[in-house]
Coordinates of C-alpha atoms in Angstrom, one line a residue:
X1 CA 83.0 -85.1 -38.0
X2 CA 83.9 -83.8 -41.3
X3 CA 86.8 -85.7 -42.2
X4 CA 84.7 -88.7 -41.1
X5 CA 82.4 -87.7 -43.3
X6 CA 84.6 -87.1 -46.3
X7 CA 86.4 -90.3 -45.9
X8 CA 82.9 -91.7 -45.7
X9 CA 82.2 -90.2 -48.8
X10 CA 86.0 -91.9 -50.5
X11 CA 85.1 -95.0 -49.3
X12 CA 81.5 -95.0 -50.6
X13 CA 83.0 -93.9 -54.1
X14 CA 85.6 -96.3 -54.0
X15 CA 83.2 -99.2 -53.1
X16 CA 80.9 -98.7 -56.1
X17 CA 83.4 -98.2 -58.6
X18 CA 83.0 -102.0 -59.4
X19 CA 78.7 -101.5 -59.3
X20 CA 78.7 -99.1 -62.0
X21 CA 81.1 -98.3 -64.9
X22 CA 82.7 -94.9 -65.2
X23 CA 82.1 -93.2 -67.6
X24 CA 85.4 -92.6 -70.1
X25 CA 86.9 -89.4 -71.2
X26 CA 89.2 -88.7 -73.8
X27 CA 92.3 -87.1 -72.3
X28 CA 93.6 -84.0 -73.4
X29 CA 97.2 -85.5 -74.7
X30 CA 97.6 -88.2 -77.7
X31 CA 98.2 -92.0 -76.8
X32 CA 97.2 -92.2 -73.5
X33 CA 94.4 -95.0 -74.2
X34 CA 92.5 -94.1 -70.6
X35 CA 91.4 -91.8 -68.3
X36 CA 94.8 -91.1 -67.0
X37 CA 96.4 -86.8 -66.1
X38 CA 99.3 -86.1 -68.2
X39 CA 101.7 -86.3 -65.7
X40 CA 101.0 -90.2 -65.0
X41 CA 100.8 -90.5 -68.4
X42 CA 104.4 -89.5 -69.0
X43 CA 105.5 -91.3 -65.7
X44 CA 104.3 -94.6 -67.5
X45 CA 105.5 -93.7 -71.3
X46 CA 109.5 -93.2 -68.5
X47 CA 108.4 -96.1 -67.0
X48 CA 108.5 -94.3 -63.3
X49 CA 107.4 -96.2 -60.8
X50 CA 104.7 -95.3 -58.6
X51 CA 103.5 -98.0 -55.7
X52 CA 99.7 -96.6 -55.5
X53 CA 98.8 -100.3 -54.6
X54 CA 100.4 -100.2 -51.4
X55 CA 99.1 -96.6 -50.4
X56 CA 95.3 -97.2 -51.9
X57 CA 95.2 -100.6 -49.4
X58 CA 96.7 -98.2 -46.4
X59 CA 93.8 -95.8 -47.2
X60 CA 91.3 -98.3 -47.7
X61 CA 92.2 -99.2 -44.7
X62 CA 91.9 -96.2 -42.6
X63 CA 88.9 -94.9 -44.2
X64 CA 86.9 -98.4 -43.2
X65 CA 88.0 -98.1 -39.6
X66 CA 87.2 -94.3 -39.3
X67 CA 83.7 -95.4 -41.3
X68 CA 83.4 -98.2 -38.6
X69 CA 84.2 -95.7 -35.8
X70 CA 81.7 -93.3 -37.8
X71 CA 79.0 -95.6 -37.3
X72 CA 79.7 -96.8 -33.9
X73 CA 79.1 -93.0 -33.0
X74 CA 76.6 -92.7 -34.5
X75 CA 74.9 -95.8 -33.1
X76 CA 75.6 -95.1 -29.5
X77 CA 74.1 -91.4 -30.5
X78 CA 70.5 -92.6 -31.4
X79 CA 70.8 -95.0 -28.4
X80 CA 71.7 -92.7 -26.2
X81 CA 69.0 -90.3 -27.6
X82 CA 66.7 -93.5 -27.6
X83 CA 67.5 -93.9 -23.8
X84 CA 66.7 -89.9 -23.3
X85 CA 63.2 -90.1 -24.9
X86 CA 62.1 -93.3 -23.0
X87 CA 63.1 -91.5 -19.7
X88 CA 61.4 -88.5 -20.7
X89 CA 58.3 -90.2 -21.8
X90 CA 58.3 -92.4 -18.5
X91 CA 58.6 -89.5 -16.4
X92 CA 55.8 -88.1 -18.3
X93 CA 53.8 -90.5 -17.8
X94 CA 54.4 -90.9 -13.9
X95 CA 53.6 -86.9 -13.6
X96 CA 50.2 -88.0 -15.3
X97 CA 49.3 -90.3 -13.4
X98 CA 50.6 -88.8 -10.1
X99 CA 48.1 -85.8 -11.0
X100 CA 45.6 -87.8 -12.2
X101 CA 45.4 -90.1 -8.4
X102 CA 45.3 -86.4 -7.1
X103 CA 42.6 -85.0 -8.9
X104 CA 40.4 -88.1 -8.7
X105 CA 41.5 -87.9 -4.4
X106 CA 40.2 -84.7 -4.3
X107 CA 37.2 -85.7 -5.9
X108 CA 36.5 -88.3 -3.5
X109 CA 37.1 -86.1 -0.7
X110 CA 34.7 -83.5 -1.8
X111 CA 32.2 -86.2 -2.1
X112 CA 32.5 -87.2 1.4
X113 CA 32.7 -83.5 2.7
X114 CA 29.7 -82.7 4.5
X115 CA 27.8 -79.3 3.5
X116 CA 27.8 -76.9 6.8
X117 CA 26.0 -74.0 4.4
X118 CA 22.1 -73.4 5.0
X119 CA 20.6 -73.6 1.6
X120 CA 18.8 -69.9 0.8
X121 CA 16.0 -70.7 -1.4
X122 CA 13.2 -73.8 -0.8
X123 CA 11.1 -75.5 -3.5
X124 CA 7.6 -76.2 -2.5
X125 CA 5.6 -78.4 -4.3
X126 CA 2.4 -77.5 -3.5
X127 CA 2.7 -73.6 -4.4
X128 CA 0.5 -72.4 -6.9
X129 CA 2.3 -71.8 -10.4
X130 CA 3.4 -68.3 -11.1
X131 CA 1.2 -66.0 -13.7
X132 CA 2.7 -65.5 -16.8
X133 CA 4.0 -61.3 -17.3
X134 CA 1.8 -60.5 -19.9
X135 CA -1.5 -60.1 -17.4
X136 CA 0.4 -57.3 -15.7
X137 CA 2.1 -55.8 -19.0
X138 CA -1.0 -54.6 -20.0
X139 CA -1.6 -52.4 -17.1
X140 CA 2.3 -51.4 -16.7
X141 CA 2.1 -49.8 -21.1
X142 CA -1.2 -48.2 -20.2
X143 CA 0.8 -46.3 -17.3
X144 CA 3.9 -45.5 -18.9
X145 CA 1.2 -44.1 -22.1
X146 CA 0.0 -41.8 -19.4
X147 CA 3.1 -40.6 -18.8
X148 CA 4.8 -40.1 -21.4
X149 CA 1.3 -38.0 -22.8
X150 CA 1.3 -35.8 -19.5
X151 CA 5.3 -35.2 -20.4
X152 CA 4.6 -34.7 -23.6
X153 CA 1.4 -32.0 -22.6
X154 CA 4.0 -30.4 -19.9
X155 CA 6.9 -29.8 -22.3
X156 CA 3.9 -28.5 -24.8
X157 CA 3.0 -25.6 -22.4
X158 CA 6.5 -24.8 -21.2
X159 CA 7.0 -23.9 -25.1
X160 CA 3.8 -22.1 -25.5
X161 CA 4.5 -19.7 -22.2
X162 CA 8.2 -19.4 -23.4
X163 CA 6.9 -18.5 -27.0
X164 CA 4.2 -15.9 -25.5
X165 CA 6.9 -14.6 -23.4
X166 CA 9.0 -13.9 -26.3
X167 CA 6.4 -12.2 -28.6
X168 CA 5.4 -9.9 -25.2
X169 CA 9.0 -9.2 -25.6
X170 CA 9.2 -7.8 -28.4
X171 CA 6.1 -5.8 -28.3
X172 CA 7.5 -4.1 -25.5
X173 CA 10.5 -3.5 -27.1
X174 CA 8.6 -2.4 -30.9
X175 CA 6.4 -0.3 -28.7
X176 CA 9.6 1.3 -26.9
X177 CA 11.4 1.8 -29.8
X178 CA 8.5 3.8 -32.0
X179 CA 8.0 6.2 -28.4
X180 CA 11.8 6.8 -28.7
X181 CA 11.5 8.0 -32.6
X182 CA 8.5 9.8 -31.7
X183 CA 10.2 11.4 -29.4
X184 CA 13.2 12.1 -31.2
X185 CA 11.7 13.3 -33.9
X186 CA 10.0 16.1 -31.7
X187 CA 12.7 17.2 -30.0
X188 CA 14.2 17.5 -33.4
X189 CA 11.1 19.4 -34.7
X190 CA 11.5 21.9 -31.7
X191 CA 14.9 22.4 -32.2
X192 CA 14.5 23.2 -36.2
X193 CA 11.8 25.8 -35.1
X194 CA 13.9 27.4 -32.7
X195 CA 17.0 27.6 -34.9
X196 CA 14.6 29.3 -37.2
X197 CA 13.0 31.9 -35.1
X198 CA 16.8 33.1 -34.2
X199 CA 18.0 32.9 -37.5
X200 CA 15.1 35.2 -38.8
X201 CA 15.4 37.5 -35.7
X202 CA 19.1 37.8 -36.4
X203 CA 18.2 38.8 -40.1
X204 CA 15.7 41.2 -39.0
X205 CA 17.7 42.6 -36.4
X206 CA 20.8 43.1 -39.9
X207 CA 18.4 44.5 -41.9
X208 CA 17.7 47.2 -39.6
X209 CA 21.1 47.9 -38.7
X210 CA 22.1 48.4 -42.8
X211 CA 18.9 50.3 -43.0
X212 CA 20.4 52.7 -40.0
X213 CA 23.9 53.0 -41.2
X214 CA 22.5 53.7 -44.6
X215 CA 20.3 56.6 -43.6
X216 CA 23.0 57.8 -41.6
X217 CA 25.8 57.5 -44.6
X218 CA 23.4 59.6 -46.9
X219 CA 22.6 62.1 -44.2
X220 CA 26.4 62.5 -44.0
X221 CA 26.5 62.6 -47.5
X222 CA 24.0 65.0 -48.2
X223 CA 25.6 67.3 -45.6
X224 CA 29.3 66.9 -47.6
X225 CA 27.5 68.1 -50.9
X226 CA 26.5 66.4 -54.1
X227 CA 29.4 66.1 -56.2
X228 CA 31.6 64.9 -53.4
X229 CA 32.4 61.0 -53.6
X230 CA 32.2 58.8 -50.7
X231 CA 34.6 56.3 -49.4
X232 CA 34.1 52.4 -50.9
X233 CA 31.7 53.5 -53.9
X234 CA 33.9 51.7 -56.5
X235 CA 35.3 49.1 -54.3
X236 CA 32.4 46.5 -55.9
X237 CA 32.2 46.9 -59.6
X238 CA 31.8 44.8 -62.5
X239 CA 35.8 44.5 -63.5
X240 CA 36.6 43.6 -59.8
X241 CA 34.4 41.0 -59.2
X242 CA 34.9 39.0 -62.7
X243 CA 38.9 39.4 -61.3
X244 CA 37.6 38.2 -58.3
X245 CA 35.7 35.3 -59.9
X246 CA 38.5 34.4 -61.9
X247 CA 40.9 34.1 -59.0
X248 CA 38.2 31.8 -57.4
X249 CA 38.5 30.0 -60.1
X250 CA 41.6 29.6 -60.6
X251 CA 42.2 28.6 -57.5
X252 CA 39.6 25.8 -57.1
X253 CA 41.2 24.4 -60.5
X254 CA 44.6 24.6 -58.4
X255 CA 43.0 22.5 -55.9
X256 CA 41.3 20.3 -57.9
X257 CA 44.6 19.6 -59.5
X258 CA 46.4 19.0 -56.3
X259 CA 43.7 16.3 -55.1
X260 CA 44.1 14.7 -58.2
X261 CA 47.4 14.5 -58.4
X262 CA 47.5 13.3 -54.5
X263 CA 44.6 10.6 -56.1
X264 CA 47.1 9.6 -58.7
X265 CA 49.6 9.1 -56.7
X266 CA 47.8 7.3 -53.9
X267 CA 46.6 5.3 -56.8
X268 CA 50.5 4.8 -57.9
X269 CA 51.7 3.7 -54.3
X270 CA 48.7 1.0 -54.0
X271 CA 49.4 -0.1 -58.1
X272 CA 53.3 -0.7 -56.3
X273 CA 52.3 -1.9 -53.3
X274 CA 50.1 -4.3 -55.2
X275 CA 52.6 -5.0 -57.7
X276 CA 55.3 -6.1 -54.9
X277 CA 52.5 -8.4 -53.4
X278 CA 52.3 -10.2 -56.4
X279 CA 55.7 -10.3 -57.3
X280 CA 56.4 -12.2 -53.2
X281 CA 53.6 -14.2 -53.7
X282 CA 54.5 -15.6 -57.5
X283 CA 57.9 -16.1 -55.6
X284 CA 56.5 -18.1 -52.8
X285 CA 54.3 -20.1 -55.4
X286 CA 57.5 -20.8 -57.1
X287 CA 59.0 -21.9 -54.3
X288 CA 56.2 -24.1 -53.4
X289 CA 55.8 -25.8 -56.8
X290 CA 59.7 -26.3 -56.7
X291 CA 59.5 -27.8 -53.2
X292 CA 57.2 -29.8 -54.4
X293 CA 59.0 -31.3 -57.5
X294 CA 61.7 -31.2 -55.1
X295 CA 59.8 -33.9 -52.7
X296 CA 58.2 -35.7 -55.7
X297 CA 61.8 -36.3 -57.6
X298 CA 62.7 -37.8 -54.2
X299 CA 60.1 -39.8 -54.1
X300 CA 60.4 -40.9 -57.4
X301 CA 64.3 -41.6 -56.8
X302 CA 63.6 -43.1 -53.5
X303 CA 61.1 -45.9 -55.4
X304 CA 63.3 -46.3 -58.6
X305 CA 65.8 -47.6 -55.2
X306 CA 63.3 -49.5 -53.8
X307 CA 62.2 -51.1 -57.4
X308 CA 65.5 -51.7 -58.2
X309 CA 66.8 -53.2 -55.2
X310 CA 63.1 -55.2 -55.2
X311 CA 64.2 -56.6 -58.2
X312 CA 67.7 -57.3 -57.1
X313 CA 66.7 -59.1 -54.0
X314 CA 64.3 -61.1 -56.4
X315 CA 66.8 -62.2 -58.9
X316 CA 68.9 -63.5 -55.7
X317 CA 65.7 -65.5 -54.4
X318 CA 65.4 -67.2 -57.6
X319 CA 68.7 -67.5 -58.2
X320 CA 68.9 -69.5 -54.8
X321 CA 65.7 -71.4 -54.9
X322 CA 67.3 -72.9 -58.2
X323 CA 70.3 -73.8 -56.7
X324 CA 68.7 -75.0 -54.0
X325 CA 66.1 -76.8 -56.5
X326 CA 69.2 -78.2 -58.4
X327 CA 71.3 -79.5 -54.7
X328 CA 68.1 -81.4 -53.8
X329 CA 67.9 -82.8 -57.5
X330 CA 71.4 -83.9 -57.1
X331 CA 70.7 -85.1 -53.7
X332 CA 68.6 -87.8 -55.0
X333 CA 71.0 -89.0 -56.8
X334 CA 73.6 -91.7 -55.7
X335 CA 77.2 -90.5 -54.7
X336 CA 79.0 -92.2 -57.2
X337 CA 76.4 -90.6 -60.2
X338 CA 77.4 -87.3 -58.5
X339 CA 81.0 -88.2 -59.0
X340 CA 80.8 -89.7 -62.2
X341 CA 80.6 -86.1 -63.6
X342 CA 84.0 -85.0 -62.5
X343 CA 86.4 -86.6 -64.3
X344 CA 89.9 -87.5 -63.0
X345 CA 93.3 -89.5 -63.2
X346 CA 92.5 -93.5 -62.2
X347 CA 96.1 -93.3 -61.2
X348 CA 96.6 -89.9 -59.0
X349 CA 93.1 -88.5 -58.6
X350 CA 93.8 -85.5 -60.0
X351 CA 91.9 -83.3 -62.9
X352 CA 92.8 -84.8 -66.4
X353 CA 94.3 -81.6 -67.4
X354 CA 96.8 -81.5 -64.6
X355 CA 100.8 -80.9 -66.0
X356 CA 102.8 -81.1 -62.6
X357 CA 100.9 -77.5 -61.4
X358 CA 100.6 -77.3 -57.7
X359 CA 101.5 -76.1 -54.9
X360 CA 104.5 -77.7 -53.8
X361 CA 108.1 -75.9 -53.8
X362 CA 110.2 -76.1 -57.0
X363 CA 113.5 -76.9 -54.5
X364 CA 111.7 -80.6 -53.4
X365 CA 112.4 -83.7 -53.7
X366 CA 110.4 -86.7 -53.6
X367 CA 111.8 -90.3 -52.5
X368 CA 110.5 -93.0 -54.7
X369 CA 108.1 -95.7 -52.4
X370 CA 107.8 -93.1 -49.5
X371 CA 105.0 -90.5 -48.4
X372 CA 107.1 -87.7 -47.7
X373 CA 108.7 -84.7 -49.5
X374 CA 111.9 -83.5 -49.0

């Protein structure tokens, strides 16, 4: 199909050469006077004979009979696909119809069926008309009004006993509560005045004890003689207890000193413990924000990509719509107007430029008048 349709595309060329003139380009070698390569030119300035006349009529030739055989293809394609469509539209049309004889027996058939169901509802023409709804929506609102108001009054007392049970509630439980303080407060009372009377008895019942042992000491003393001492009469003078008083002291600074410093340094410990708090959390807010930079420099990588390759993919479409704007341009145009932009040699059809480059071996050799290489 393609070399059909290039030699198709030869012979077309070939057959308006004579419509339209072609358009003339100076070659790229002096004294060549047309539109010949420079390797034909210096075949003709030898004198070299080349028999293109015999070869263009072969081709000519072969190119209108695979053109003819082309279009006989191609003819018995669209009848062929002519013949298809007919036979698909006829057998179309017979299904239609065949369906449409059916439906239209099946109607007739229904018709003449005869209905063995008992009809369920009558139509009497003498029966009174029915009342309109309104005469007994009047009565229907007024009873629903009733009820909804005796509702309304039942859920209105359930709240009122439920409120009066909750305030005789809590009376009982106010009332309960001031017998319990009352209470408390005299067995409290009772206590206090107990504690009292044995606490005084217990003094009175020292006093009299020192009051014995005293009498008894100066008896003994009196009996020992006058200017005898007595044991413990300078145990509690003035010097000892300022020494005592001092010791007190000094010892309740010595405590106070030791709760401070245990203050100071339970005050040190919690500054540290606080101080190491802070210091993880700044850390794990650092390592937040940086996550997040992290996941925001992605993101703004990831739509610099997208962007990028957005615009790539947009230069591409608009590169191809053009190129596709620019094929359909040059579609409309005629083959030969197409061709007339490429210019080549009249004699061997190659580019105007062309030296004796190609792709052929340097070791051949080429008969004169034949269409082989050696």
């Amino acid at each position: 199909m393609n070399k059909c349709f290039v030699n198709f595309r030869s012979s077309y060329r070939q057959s308006h050469t004579a419509r339209e003139p072609v358009v003339q380009a100076c070659c790229d070698h002096h004294g060549s006077g047309q539109e010949i390569c420079y390797l034909c030119h210096q075949r003709e300035q030898r004198n070299v004979y080349m028999p293109f006349t015999e070869e263009k009529a072969r081709r000519d030739k072969e190119e209108d009979l695979l053109l003819r055989k082309y279009s006989e293809m191609k003819n018995t394609e669209h009848l062929l696909q002519e013949k298809e469509k007919k036979a698909l539209l006829k057998r179309e049309l017979h299904d239609m119809q065949k369906s449409n004889f059916e439906v239209a027996e099946m109607k007739h058939a229904r018709k003449k069926e005869r209905d063995v169901n008992f009809m369920q509802s009558y139509l009497f023409h003498h029966r009174p008309e029915t009342p309109p709804l309104f005469t007994k929506m009047l009565p229907y609102s007024k009873e629903l009004q009733k009820q909804i108001e005796l509702k309304n009054l039942a859920s209105l007392r359930e709240q009122e006993k439920e409120n009066f049970e909750s305030q005789a509630e809590q009376i009982n439980l106010a009332t309960s509560l001031t017998k319990q303080r009352e209470d408390y407060f005299k067995e409290r009372s009772r206590k206090m005045n107990l504690y009292k009377t044995i606490l005084d008895k217990q003094v009175h019942e020292k006093t009299l004890s020192q009051q014995q042992s005293c009498g008894i000491e100066e008896e003994e003393n009196i009996r020992e003689g006058e200017g005898a001492g007595y044991f413990g009469k300078n145990d509690v003078t003035a010097e000892l207890l300022a020494e005592k008083k001092r010791k007190a002291n000094e010892v309740m600074k010595e405590q106070f000193k030791m709760m401070a410093q245990r203050k100071r340094e339970e005050i040190l410990k919690r500054m540290k413990e606080q101080r190491e708090e802070e210091k993880i959390l700044r850390k794990n807010r650092t390592d937040l924000l940086n996550d997040r930079a992290m996941k925001c420099q992605l993101n703004y990588e990831l739509y610099k990509d997208l962007e990028s390759d957005w615009k790539h993919r947009a230069m591409l479409k608009q590169q191809n719509l053009q190129k596709a704007k620019e094929k359909a341009q040059q579609l409309d145009m005629l083959l030969q107007d197409q061709c007339n932009r490429y210019h080549r040699c009249q004699q061997c059809k190659r580019c105007l430029w062309n030296r004796g480059s190609g792709n052929i071996w340097a070791d051949t050799y080429f008969i004169p008048g034949s269409r082989y290489f050696i």
